[in-house]
Amino acid sequence: MTDRITAPAAGQAGEGFLSLKGLTKSYGGFAAVDNLDLEVPKGELVAFLGPSGCGKTTSLRMIAGLVPATSGRIVVGGQDLTEVPTHRRDMGLVFQSYALFPHMSVARNVAFGLEMRKVGKDEIAQRVKEAIALVHLSGKEEHRPSQLSGGQQQRVALARALVVRPSILLLDEPLSNLDAKLRDEMRNEIRDIQKRLGITAIFVTHDQVEALTMCDKVVVMNQGRLEQVGTPVDLYETPKTAFVAGFVGRSNRLKATARDGVAEFAGESFAAQAGLSGPVEIMVRPHRVVLSAAGADATAGDHRVSGIVARTIFAGDILQYDVDVAGQIVSVELATRGGETVLQPGAAVTLSWRRQDVFVYGTAA
Amino acid sequence: MSAAAAIAPPAPVSEARRSGLALVVLLIAPIALINALGFLVPVLNLARMSFYEVEPTGAMREVYTLATWLTVFKDTFYAELILNSITVSLGITLLTLVCSYPIALYLHRSSGTWRTILLVLVISPLLTSAVVRTYGWIAILSDSGLVNNALSAIGIAPLRLMFNKTGVVIGLTEILMPYMILALLAGFGRLDPRIEEAASTLGAPPFTIFRRIILPLTLPGIALGCLLCFVLAVSSFITPKLLGGGRVFLLATEIYDQAIVTLNWPLAATLSILVLVIFGGALVLYTRALRAIM
């Protein structure tokens, strides 16, 4: 197998190690992935984030070669892999359903990829041992997958994908089948291992917490299209589209009308995109809203609206008020410190927030 | 629940288990009874008959003798008959497996209406009697049949496709294929496209995936299908009778001849018991194989 891709060199500065160029997958007339352009630098962990059906898994499967691309190129380390069959792409894929070989022991599962690469017997034994130790499963080598818990099975799947030292590690919702506690544990573990090995990885998830907490960069996708690429902070603080603002973190979405780049809501003016007219959504995150009793001198914030508390939800660490402002509900979240007065429904309040915490998006389309 | 159980609180567990057991026995009883009356009693009767004495006229006397059994064991004709039956049936089983496996695999992977249509197509031959299907094969395989007519049309000498083992093997293979396909499908439960994809991403080319992943995972289905088809092949007699034309000697056809034509019932009974022994052996092999591959 001389045509196998061996340890590709890092891409030139400014260019990604993995480049997707106009990647498209159509089923009939429907574009599951529509003209996806992306550059992933070497050693980064990048999340593909989006709701189900947004094309993130299809994109991952195209990178792995499991789904042929309708058009576009997939380039890894300067080599065009678009037409290369899956088994010669040298990628490690971890499935949501683990997809372990049920008829093989843990050690045989992990050794499989090395056997395919015709690695020597002694080296296989050594590397399998290391990989199993890396995922903390030493002692379970001779177990069958069915004898392991879900978390342990996912570790085996991870070891199996990593042991071949793939050029890219692809993770397809690897934590979705695990319970909450295990998910937190595996999240940190995957991140640690990825950093330690310096491997380039794509992490497909519908869970924004996973994407934000684990990944260097997040690619938000919706309806086959790329909405925004950025660091977790970028996406949270400067969402470029209404979809990103709504999908990453929680947001109040207030309906309003804009005229010549200025949106009006509850007697307050908000700066929108220059020249924008028509229906808009004003977005503000619940924990960026400052709440004060009506009449009190609310100095904080550039925008100020008044309303009536419609609902009070005390969740221990968080105190949430749903405030009726001009017929729309604005949720406000306060971190409790103890000793604050809990306002009851009916109380008149003033809400304020800073200019940089507001996003106005046109919804005319 | 008895009064005693109500008085002594720790008892209910074993009480519940006992009543559960009673329910199981009750549910099994009808089929056990039917099997005992409809299968076990006739088989025991057959076993007894195999020791009866038979006179040259064909008359059977209720006098016990080992004569028939000794004949069967001494006469090489019967040893050959048994060996022939087993090898022909194994050959048919293997051929049926080879022909059915790709169809079953394709069916397993298809879905929706297409899968339903294919399944109906697979099962539909079972709606026609084996006799009719065998006559269909005669029309195809006979000296002036479809195949030989076609061959002579392009100037090739006719092939002997009937009244020999070839005809029996072809006919039985086709007749047994639905059973094999259904058995294979039933045993394909562990096959998962994700597992094949995982092997592919790890560097396995298609044939290696088949050899290392698909084949091992489908072994339970293969074992089940082979057991079923072997048993059906050994016991089938209409198709070998018609397509073999009395020139292919198999256990089932010989039993028929002895029972109906020669009227040597003790010999027919002895050979029937031997068939049962062969089935027992196949079953033992099947269980062993299953334990080895699971």
XYZ file of C-alpha atoms in Angstrom:
659
model
C 0.000 0.000 0.000
C 2.321 2.615 -1.238
C -0.407 5.123 -1.943
C -1.369 5.436 1.701
C -1.102 8.929 3.071
C 1.741 8.994 5.563
C 2.234 11.662 8.236
C 1.442 14.690 6.106
C 3.470 17.829 6.674
C 1.791 20.825 8.260
C 0.157 23.190 5.817
C 1.699 26.539 5.050
C 0.981 29.435 7.359
C -2.446 30.949 6.809
C -3.729 27.823 5.128
C -5.547 25.072 6.941
C -4.254 21.558 7.435
C -7.720 20.453 6.441
C -9.385 22.526 3.731
C -12.918 22.107 2.552
C -13.497 23.968 -0.698
C -17.077 24.456 -1.830
C -18.033 21.079 -0.383
C -21.602 20.209 -1.420
C -23.850 17.192 -0.992
C -27.200 17.141 -2.767
C -29.898 14.521 -2.550
C -32.089 15.131 -5.567
C -32.666 18.863 -5.486
C -32.064 19.152 -1.748
C -28.661 20.364 -0.603
C -27.796 18.621 2.684
C -24.483 20.491 2.664
C -24.321 23.626 0.580
C -21.009 25.036 -0.600
C -19.040 24.603 2.616
C -15.689 26.420 2.797
C -13.517 25.806 5.811
C -9.864 25.905 6.862
C -8.837 23.910 9.926
C -5.288 24.579 11.221
C -3.162 21.647 12.404
C -3.690 20.562 15.981
C -7.010 22.315 16.493
C -10.196 20.821 17.840
C -13.051 22.187 15.767
C -16.717 21.652 16.515
C -19.413 21.295 13.859
C -22.402 22.613 15.767
C -26.015 22.724 14.652
C -29.463 21.243 15.051
C -30.199 17.787 13.634
C -30.421 17.861 9.861
C -28.112 20.866 9.527
C -25.569 18.868 7.524
C -22.851 18.558 10.153
C -22.781 14.756 10.172
C -22.993 14.627 6.362
C -19.976 16.962 6.223
C -18.051 14.700 8.591
C -18.987 11.630 6.578
C -17.807 13.340 3.390
C -14.461 14.107 5.054
C -14.214 10.423 6.041
C -15.170 9.350 2.524
C -18.249 7.453 3.670
C -20.474 9.749 1.613
C -19.309 10.911 -1.827
C -19.308 14.681 -2.275
C -21.557 16.031 -5.029
C -19.040 18.782 -5.694
C -16.172 20.552 -3.964
C -12.769 19.391 -2.734
C -11.407 17.915 0.487
C -7.717 18.626 0.954
C -5.615 17.341 3.851
C -2.010 18.452 4.249
C -1.922 19.625 0.649
C -3.267 16.340 -0.719
C -6.606 16.220 -2.483
C -8.550 13.339 -0.930
C -11.883 13.950 -2.639
C -11.632 10.862 -4.831
C -9.635 8.705 -2.397
C -11.637 5.769 -0.959
C -12.277 5.711 2.799
C -9.798 2.966 3.605
C -6.908 4.985 2.158
C -7.788 8.309 3.798
C -5.995 7.626 7.070
C -8.621 9.156 9.323
C -9.873 7.984 12.691
C -13.617 8.046 13.188
C -15.406 7.651 16.519
C -19.106 6.876 16.132
C -21.986 7.853 18.367
C -22.946 4.164 18.562
C -19.266 3.182 19.219
C -19.427 0.653 16.338
C -16.963 -1.710 18.016
C -16.428 -5.117 16.434
C -18.616 -7.293 18.692
C -16.780 -10.506 17.827
C -13.358 -9.220 18.841
C -11.761 -8.512 22.214
C -10.833 -4.972 23.233
C -7.213 -5.604 22.235
C -8.215 -7.052 18.835
C -10.500 -4.084 18.220
C -7.676 -1.648 18.897
C -5.176 -3.708 16.883
C -7.412 -3.837 13.776
C -6.241 -0.591 12.197
C -2.579 -1.494 12.771
C -3.095 -4.923 11.211
C -4.587 -3.200 8.164
C -1.417 -1.103 7.974
C 0.754 -4.242 8.103
C 2.535 -3.078 11.250
C 4.845 -5.695 12.825
C 3.465 -7.956 15.530
C 5.661 -6.647 18.359
C 4.941 -3.051 17.484
C 1.210 -3.767 17.359
C 1.331 -5.300 20.842
C 3.260 -2.298 22.159
C 1.052 0.359 20.575
C -2.182 -1.413 21.528
C -0.973 -1.541 25.113
C -0.166 2.168 25.077
C -3.461 3.135 23.463
C -5.465 1.116 25.979
C -3.506 2.693 28.823
C -4.149 6.137 27.315
C -7.907 5.653 27.719
C -7.539 4.068 31.183
C -8.675 0.590 30.207
C -5.584 -1.423 31.125
C -6.655 -4.838 32.369
C -9.698 -4.973 30.087
C -7.737 -6.104 26.997
C -9.387 -9.503 26.721
C -12.946 -8.313 27.448
C -15.574 -8.366 24.727
C -17.251 -5.009 23.975
C -20.557 -6.390 25.311
C -18.923 -6.819 28.726
C -18.092 -3.113 28.973
C -20.187 -0.106 29.983
C -21.122 2.563 27.440
C -18.345 4.876 28.623
C -15.759 2.110 28.454
C -16.926 1.142 24.969
C -16.530 4.734 23.815
C -13.002 4.735 25.257
C -12.191 1.605 23.248
C -13.565 3.317 20.134
C -11.342 6.319 20.875
C -8.271 4.128 21.417
C -9.038 2.206 18.214
C -9.193 5.439 16.223
C -6.099 7.000 17.856
C -3.762 4.010 17.780
C -3.220 4.327 14.016
C -2.107 7.968 14.503
C -4.635 9.257 11.973
C -4.073 12.538 10.184
C -7.448 13.733 11.435
C -9.620 12.464 14.255
C -13.331 12.646 13.465
C -15.800 12.432 16.340
C -19.475 11.988 15.458
C -21.542 12.919 18.531
C -19.309 10.680 20.644
C -20.893 11.678 23.943
C -24.579 11.591 23.030
C -25.170 8.028 24.204
C -23.535 8.573 27.608
C -25.181 9.736 30.799
C -24.547 13.270 32.080
C -21.786 12.459 34.579
C -19.860 10.283 32.159
C -20.294 12.900 29.472
C -18.484 15.525 31.574
C -15.700 13.061 32.312
C -15.259 11.982 28.678
C -15.421 15.604 27.530
C -12.355 16.506 29.567
C -10.621 13.289 28.640
C -11.091 13.712 24.893
C -9.889 17.314 25.157
C -6.797 16.307 27.187
C -5.850 13.484 24.842
C -6.379 15.646 21.761
C -4.142 18.400 23.173
C -1.486 15.950 24.356
C -1.261 14.231 20.962
C -1.588 17.523 19.100
C -4.001 15.864 16.696
C -6.325 17.773 14.380
C -9.889 16.857 15.271
C -13.434 17.539 14.119
C -16.128 17.158 16.733
C -19.721 16.944 15.532
C -22.300 17.861 18.145
C -25.732 19.378 18.592
C -24.833 20.353 22.154
C -23.592 23.947 22.348
C -22.083 23.342 25.813
C -19.848 20.603 24.379
C -18.877 22.829 21.473
C -18.123 25.881 23.599
C -16.286 24.122 26.427
C -14.141 21.690 24.427
C -13.275 23.224 21.136
C -10.791 25.788 19.821
C -13.161 26.814 17.089
C -16.818 26.277 16.465
C -18.458 25.993 13.048
C -22.160 26.741 13.381
C -24.246 25.154 10.624
C -27.896 25.506 9.738
C -29.833 23.988 6.848
C -26.669 22.841 5.093
C -25.045 26.252 5.256
C -22.225 27.580 7.338
C -23.583 30.327 9.605
C -20.431 31.398 11.404
C -16.952 30.168 12.256
C -15.176 31.460 15.307
C -13.825 30.865 18.764
C -16.413 30.115 21.445
C -16.016 33.708 22.714
C -16.567 35.146 19.207
C -19.757 33.186 18.742
C -21.150 34.091 22.111
C -20.207 37.746 22.157
C -20.573 38.656 18.495
C -22.998 36.316 16.810
C -23.220 37.272 13.147
C -26.691 35.919 12.471
C -29.946 35.595 14.354
C -29.561 31.819 14.133
C -26.175 31.844 15.866
C -27.416 34.247 18.542
C -30.374 31.978 19.181
C -28.542 28.662 19.008
C -25.412 29.489 20.993
C -26.424 30.424 24.516
C -29.875 31.649 25.499
C -31.351 34.857 24.129
C -34.432 36.998 24.452
C -35.823 37.528 20.959
C -37.965 40.654 20.829
C -40.025 41.461 17.764
C -39.746 45.066 16.619
C -39.788 47.229 13.502
C -36.816 49.092 12.110
C -36.753 52.214 10.002
C -33.584 53.433 8.314
C -31.278 51.412 10.562
C -33.017 52.169 13.825
C -35.241 49.648 15.606
C -37.913 50.820 18.020
C -38.968 48.771 21.017
C -40.896 49.960 24.092
C -40.023 53.551 23.362
C -36.310 52.837 23.141
C -34.186 53.074 19.976
C -31.692 50.371 19.025
C -29.055 50.706 16.348
C -29.530 48.167 13.576
C -27.583 47.571 10.358
C -27.347 50.850 8.428
C -30.385 51.430 6.242
C -32.262 48.378 7.548
C -36.044 48.724 7.458
C -38.869 46.333 8.221
C -39.439 43.643 10.852
C -36.452 42.851 13.049
C -35.559 40.780 16.076
C -33.768 42.409 18.970
C -31.698 39.911 20.921
C -30.273 40.246 24.377
C -29.001 37.524 26.700
C -30.983 37.092 29.943
C -27.954 37.394 32.223
C -26.778 40.616 30.555
C -29.963 42.423 31.529
C -29.788 44.508 34.687
C -33.001 44.664 36.689
C -33.854 47.406 39.135
C -37.016 48.469 40.944
C -39.086 51.020 38.977
C -38.134 54.585 39.790
C -34.713 53.608 41.128
C -31.888 55.423 39.396
C -30.641 52.783 36.973
C -27.288 54.122 35.900
C -25.933 50.972 34.312
C -26.705 50.365 30.674
C -27.261 52.310 27.505
C -30.791 51.080 26.928
C -33.596 51.275 29.430
C -37.157 49.879 29.289
C -39.776 49.419 31.965
C -42.059 46.458 32.572
C -44.011 44.365 35.036
C -42.759 41.084 36.537
C -44.949 38.317 35.078
C -43.251 35.301 36.624
C -40.568 34.595 39.184
C -38.509 31.405 38.984
C -36.079 30.689 41.805
C -33.637 27.926 40.804
C -31.170 28.218 43.668
C -28.105 29.560 41.897
C -30.155 31.508 39.397
C -33.097 33.827 39.971
C -35.107 34.292 36.794
C -37.720 36.939 36.186
C -39.954 36.921 33.144
C -40.782 40.572 32.673
C -43.634 41.838 30.505
C -42.288 44.752 28.463
C -44.733 46.293 25.992
C -46.551 42.974 25.593
C -43.403 40.833 25.067
C -41.607 38.747 27.662
C -38.002 39.603 28.517
C -36.270 36.983 30.679
C -33.734 38.250 33.174
C -31.289 35.999 34.983
C -29.550 37.024 38.168
C -26.899 35.010 39.951
C -28.053 34.713 43.552
C -25.671 35.813 46.269
C -28.079 35.377 49.157
C -30.147 37.991 50.925
C -31.718 39.638 47.883
C -35.420 40.428 47.930
C -37.314 38.181 45.549
C -39.742 40.354 43.598
C -43.235 38.973 43.178
C -45.290 39.026 39.952
C -46.864 42.423 39.468
C -43.869 44.424 40.636
C -42.918 47.315 38.357
C -39.264 47.153 37.269
C -36.792 48.892 34.994
C -34.550 46.793 32.749
C -31.321 48.071 31.291
C -28.468 46.713 29.249
C -25.353 47.828 27.457
C -25.185 48.647 23.768
C -22.703 45.813 23.007
C -25.073 43.228 24.476
C -27.809 43.927 21.935
C -28.016 42.429 18.492
C -30.594 43.455 15.916
C -31.280 41.143 12.978
C -33.628 41.733 10.082
C -36.302 39.047 9.727
C -37.848 40.316 6.503
C -36.697 37.283 4.538
C -51.710 -17.431 46.961
C -52.268 -19.926 49.773
C -53.224 -19.062 53.328
C -49.842 -20.251 54.573
C -48.068 -17.658 52.431
C -50.243 -14.900 53.852
C -49.232 -15.837 57.402
C -45.489 -16.201 56.791
C -44.225 -13.024 55.046
C -40.821 -14.262 53.717
C -42.468 -17.081 51.779
C -43.992 -15.159 48.800
C -40.752 -15.084 46.791
C -40.472 -18.858 46.444
C -44.248 -19.025 46.227
C -44.209 -16.638 43.267
C -41.448 -18.631 41.624
C -43.416 -21.821 42.088
C -46.555 -20.329 40.562
C -44.390 -18.986 37.697
C -43.066 -22.465 37.112
C -46.590 -23.839 37.154
C -47.560 -21.330 34.471
C -44.584 -22.336 32.313
C -45.501 -26.025 32.618
C -49.120 -25.203 31.804
C -48.111 -23.247 28.688
C -45.721 -25.939 27.458
C -48.093 -28.852 28.187
C -50.257 -28.638 25.015
C -47.347 -28.634 22.557
C -45.518 -31.272 24.619
C -48.617 -33.458 24.465
C -49.080 -32.989 20.718
C -45.409 -33.724 20.086
C -45.523 -36.797 22.297
C -48.589 -38.210 20.551
C -47.851 -37.028 17.035
C -44.076 -37.486 16.910
C -42.572 -39.447 19.792
C -45.066 -42.338 19.747
C -44.796 -42.913 15.952
C -41.010 -42.724 16.117
C -40.882 -45.265 18.934
C -43.290 -47.393 16.942
C -40.954 -47.085 13.964
C -38.004 -48.092 16.122
C -39.885 -51.156 17.287
C -40.889 -52.033 13.736
C -37.240 -51.982 12.635
C -36.709 -55.095 14.777
C -39.632 -57.035 13.279
C -38.967 -60.049 11.129
C -39.793 -59.809 7.464
C -40.519 -62.738 5.193
C -39.414 -62.908 1.547
C -43.058 -62.396 0.566
C -42.994 -59.057 2.289
C -45.186 -60.172 5.152
C -44.134 -58.737 8.493
C -44.229 -60.842 11.639
C -44.164 -59.423 15.133
C -41.115 -61.415 16.052
C -38.087 -59.456 17.162
C -34.858 -59.958 15.255
C -31.669 -58.022 14.510
C -31.651 -59.283 10.916
C -32.617 -55.983 9.255
C -30.108 -53.928 11.223
C -27.354 -56.438 10.493
C -28.154 -56.315 6.765
C -27.974 -52.538 6.779
C -24.631 -52.531 8.562
C -23.096 -55.356 6.516
C -24.316 -54.540 3.018
C -22.019 -51.889 1.495
C -24.973 -50.689 -0.591
C -26.447 -49.059 2.515
C -23.148 -47.573 3.655
C -22.815 -46.033 0.203
C -26.448 -44.908 0.328
C -25.879 -43.117 3.629
C -22.605 -41.566 2.511
C -24.151 -40.532 -0.807
C -27.117 -38.950 0.958
C -24.887 -37.004 3.302
C -22.460 -35.770 0.615
C -25.196 -34.821 -1.870
C -27.103 -33.009 0.901
C -23.948 -31.221 2.047
C -23.245 -30.209 -1.552
C -26.786 -28.904 -1.957
C -26.500 -27.043 1.361
C -23.234 -25.418 0.317
C -24.560 -24.421 -3.097
C -27.757 -23.067 -1.530
C -25.644 -21.025 0.888
C -23.489 -19.580 -1.889
C -26.546 -18.677 -3.979
C -28.559 -17.281 -1.048
C -25.916 -15.322 0.875
C -25.616 -12.344 -1.509
C -29.423 -12.145 -1.789
C -29.828 -12.219 2.002
C -27.118 -9.602 2.451
C -28.756 -7.335 -0.106
C -32.151 -7.854 1.511
C -30.711 -7.094 4.932
C -29.394 -3.783 3.646
C -32.456 -2.710 1.707
C -35.308 -0.910 3.395
C -38.843 0.335 2.999
C -41.193 -0.800 0.223
C -38.333 -2.200 -1.838
C -37.420 -4.553 1.025
C -41.045 -5.692 1.360
C -41.265 -6.394 -2.364
C -38.017 -8.379 -2.277
C -39.134 -10.351 0.781
C -42.404 -11.283 -0.921
C -40.414 -12.392 -3.985
C -38.203 -14.556 -1.790
C -41.119 -16.153 0.022
C -43.434 -16.536 -2.996
C -41.901 -19.835 -4.261
C -43.053 -21.393 -0.993
C -46.646 -20.730 -2.062
C -46.195 -23.287 -4.853
C -45.812 -26.958 -4.031
C -42.393 -28.532 -4.477
C -43.951 -30.989 -6.953
C -45.015 -28.185 -9.278
C -41.635 -26.484 -8.977
C -39.883 -29.758 -9.714
C -41.952 -30.195 -12.883
C -40.874 -26.665 -13.757
C -37.278 -27.801 -13.504
C -38.019 -30.828 -15.676
C -39.234 -28.449 -18.380
C -35.975 -26.557 -18.091
C -33.482 -29.407 -17.649
C -34.837 -32.324 -19.697
C -33.193 -33.488 -22.927
C -35.651 -31.409 -24.954
C -35.908 -28.743 -22.294
C -35.161 -25.057 -22.315
C -31.415 -25.316 -21.665
C -30.700 -28.102 -24.144
C -32.862 -26.499 -26.837
C -30.897 -23.305 -26.409
C -27.607 -25.185 -26.512
C -28.498 -27.106 -29.673
C -29.641 -23.859 -31.275
C -26.106 -22.498 -30.954
C -24.611 -25.814 -31.963
C -23.444 -27.222 -28.648
C -23.985 -30.884 -27.807
C -26.815 -31.423 -25.286
C -25.917 -31.793 -21.616
C -27.214 -34.498 -19.344
C -28.949 -32.340 -16.743
C -31.633 -34.755 -15.552
C -31.877 -38.251 -14.128
C -28.536 -37.710 -12.434
C -27.111 -35.939 -9.396
C -26.766 -32.654 -11.301
C -30.513 -32.390 -11.761
C -31.232 -33.248 -8.137
C -28.701 -30.702 -6.893
C -30.003 -27.907 -9.163
C -33.649 -28.558 -8.310
C -33.185 -28.910 -4.562
C -30.921 -25.879 -4.372
C -33.608 -23.681 -5.889
C -36.327 -25.242 -3.744
C -34.336 -24.736 -0.525
C -33.150 -21.195 -1.235
C -36.137 -19.421 0.394
C -35.507 -21.300 3.633
C -31.812 -20.481 3.531
C -32.448 -16.789 2.829
C -34.930 -16.489 5.672
C -32.611 -18.322 8.080
C -29.672 -16.113 7.066
C -31.750 -12.960 7.551
C -32.779 -14.173 11.005
C -29.112 -14.608 11.887
C -27.875 -11.274 10.501
C -28.923 -9.345 13.620
C -25.396 -8.358 14.645
C -24.576 -6.867 11.258
C -24.464 -3.065 11.469
C -23.441 -0.707 8.636
C -21.650 1.496 11.193
C -19.352 -1.394 12.084
C -18.428 -1.867 8.438
C -17.799 1.872 8.128
C -15.583 1.761 11.204
C -13.518 -1.006 9.606
C -13.297 1.036 6.419
C -12.018 4.157 8.212
C -9.429 1.980 9.941
C -8.000 1.073 6.541
C -9.805 -2.137 5.607
C -10.501 -2.517 1.858
C -13.928 -3.962 0.901
C -12.922 -7.612 0.682
C -11.116 -7.467 4.022
C -14.235 -5.974 5.576
C -16.180 -8.933 4.232
C -13.664 -11.479 5.487
C -12.883 -9.961 8.888
C -16.189 -8.307 9.816
C -19.243 -9.333 7.758
C -18.512 -13.056 7.483
C -17.744 -13.618 11.202
C -20.792 -11.603 12.238
C -23.083 -13.612 9.950
C -21.804 -17.036 11.045
C -24.811 -17.649 13.342
C -27.121 -17.136 10.356
C -24.950 -19.353 8.167
C -24.986 -22.131 10.784
C -28.769 -21.916 11.173
C -29.401 -21.863 7.419
C -27.050 -24.796 6.803
C -28.650 -26.899 9.531
C -32.122 -26.203 8.164
C -31.218 -26.867 4.534
C -29.193 -29.983 5.317
C -32.113 -31.497 7.226
C -34.547 -30.550 4.474
C -32.201 -31.905 1.767
C -31.718 -35.264 3.488
C -35.446 -35.712 4.041
C -36.692 -34.450 0.676
C -37.799 -37.176 -1.681
C -40.189 -35.813 -4.311
C -37.568 -33.727 -6.084
C -34.832 -36.429 -6.019
C -37.415 -38.967 -7.148
C -38.553 -36.909 -10.153
C -35.267 -35.287 -11.157
C -33.163 -38.345 -10.227
C -35.407 -40.631 -12.242
C -34.591 -43.607 -9.988
C -30.930 -43.369 -10.823
C -29.876 -41.249 -7.848
C -29.942 -43.312 -4.669
C -30.640 -41.343 -1.556
C -31.947 -42.354 1.870
C -35.315 -40.656 1.464
C -36.062 -42.191 -1.931
C -34.885 -45.605 -0.733
C -37.167 -45.408 2.319
C -40.059 -44.574 -0.016
C -39.242 -47.513 -2.304
C -38.901 -49.956 0.595
C -42.113 -48.803 2.234
C -44.332 -48.404 -0.839
C -42.836 -50.544 -3.624
C -40.943 -53.426 -1.992
C -43.145 -53.391 1.106
C -40.202 -54.138 3.363
C -41.386 -52.026 6.295
C -38.740 -53.118 8.797
C -36.011 -51.985 6.376
C -37.816 -48.682 5.734
C -38.113 -48.236 9.509
C -34.415 -48.979 10.052
C -33.351 -46.459 7.394
C -35.750 -43.878 8.897
C -34.118 -44.284 12.286
C -30.714 -43.811 10.625
C -31.958 -40.543 9.106
C -32.946 -39.448 12.609
C -29.457 -40.316 13.841
C -27.947 -38.191 11.053
C -30.215 -35.288 12.076
C -29.102 -35.746 15.677
C -25.491 -35.540 14.537
C -26.199 -32.387 12.516
C -27.874 -30.812 15.543
C -24.902 -31.615 17.769
C -22.529 -30.111 15.191
C -24.741 -27.025 14.948
C -24.760 -26.432 18.713
C -20.988 -26.931 18.886
C -20.449 -24.546 15.976
C -22.716 -21.942 17.527
C -20.876 -22.123 20.829
C -17.554 -21.717 19.033
C -18.571 -18.633 17.040
C -20.605 -16.713 19.591
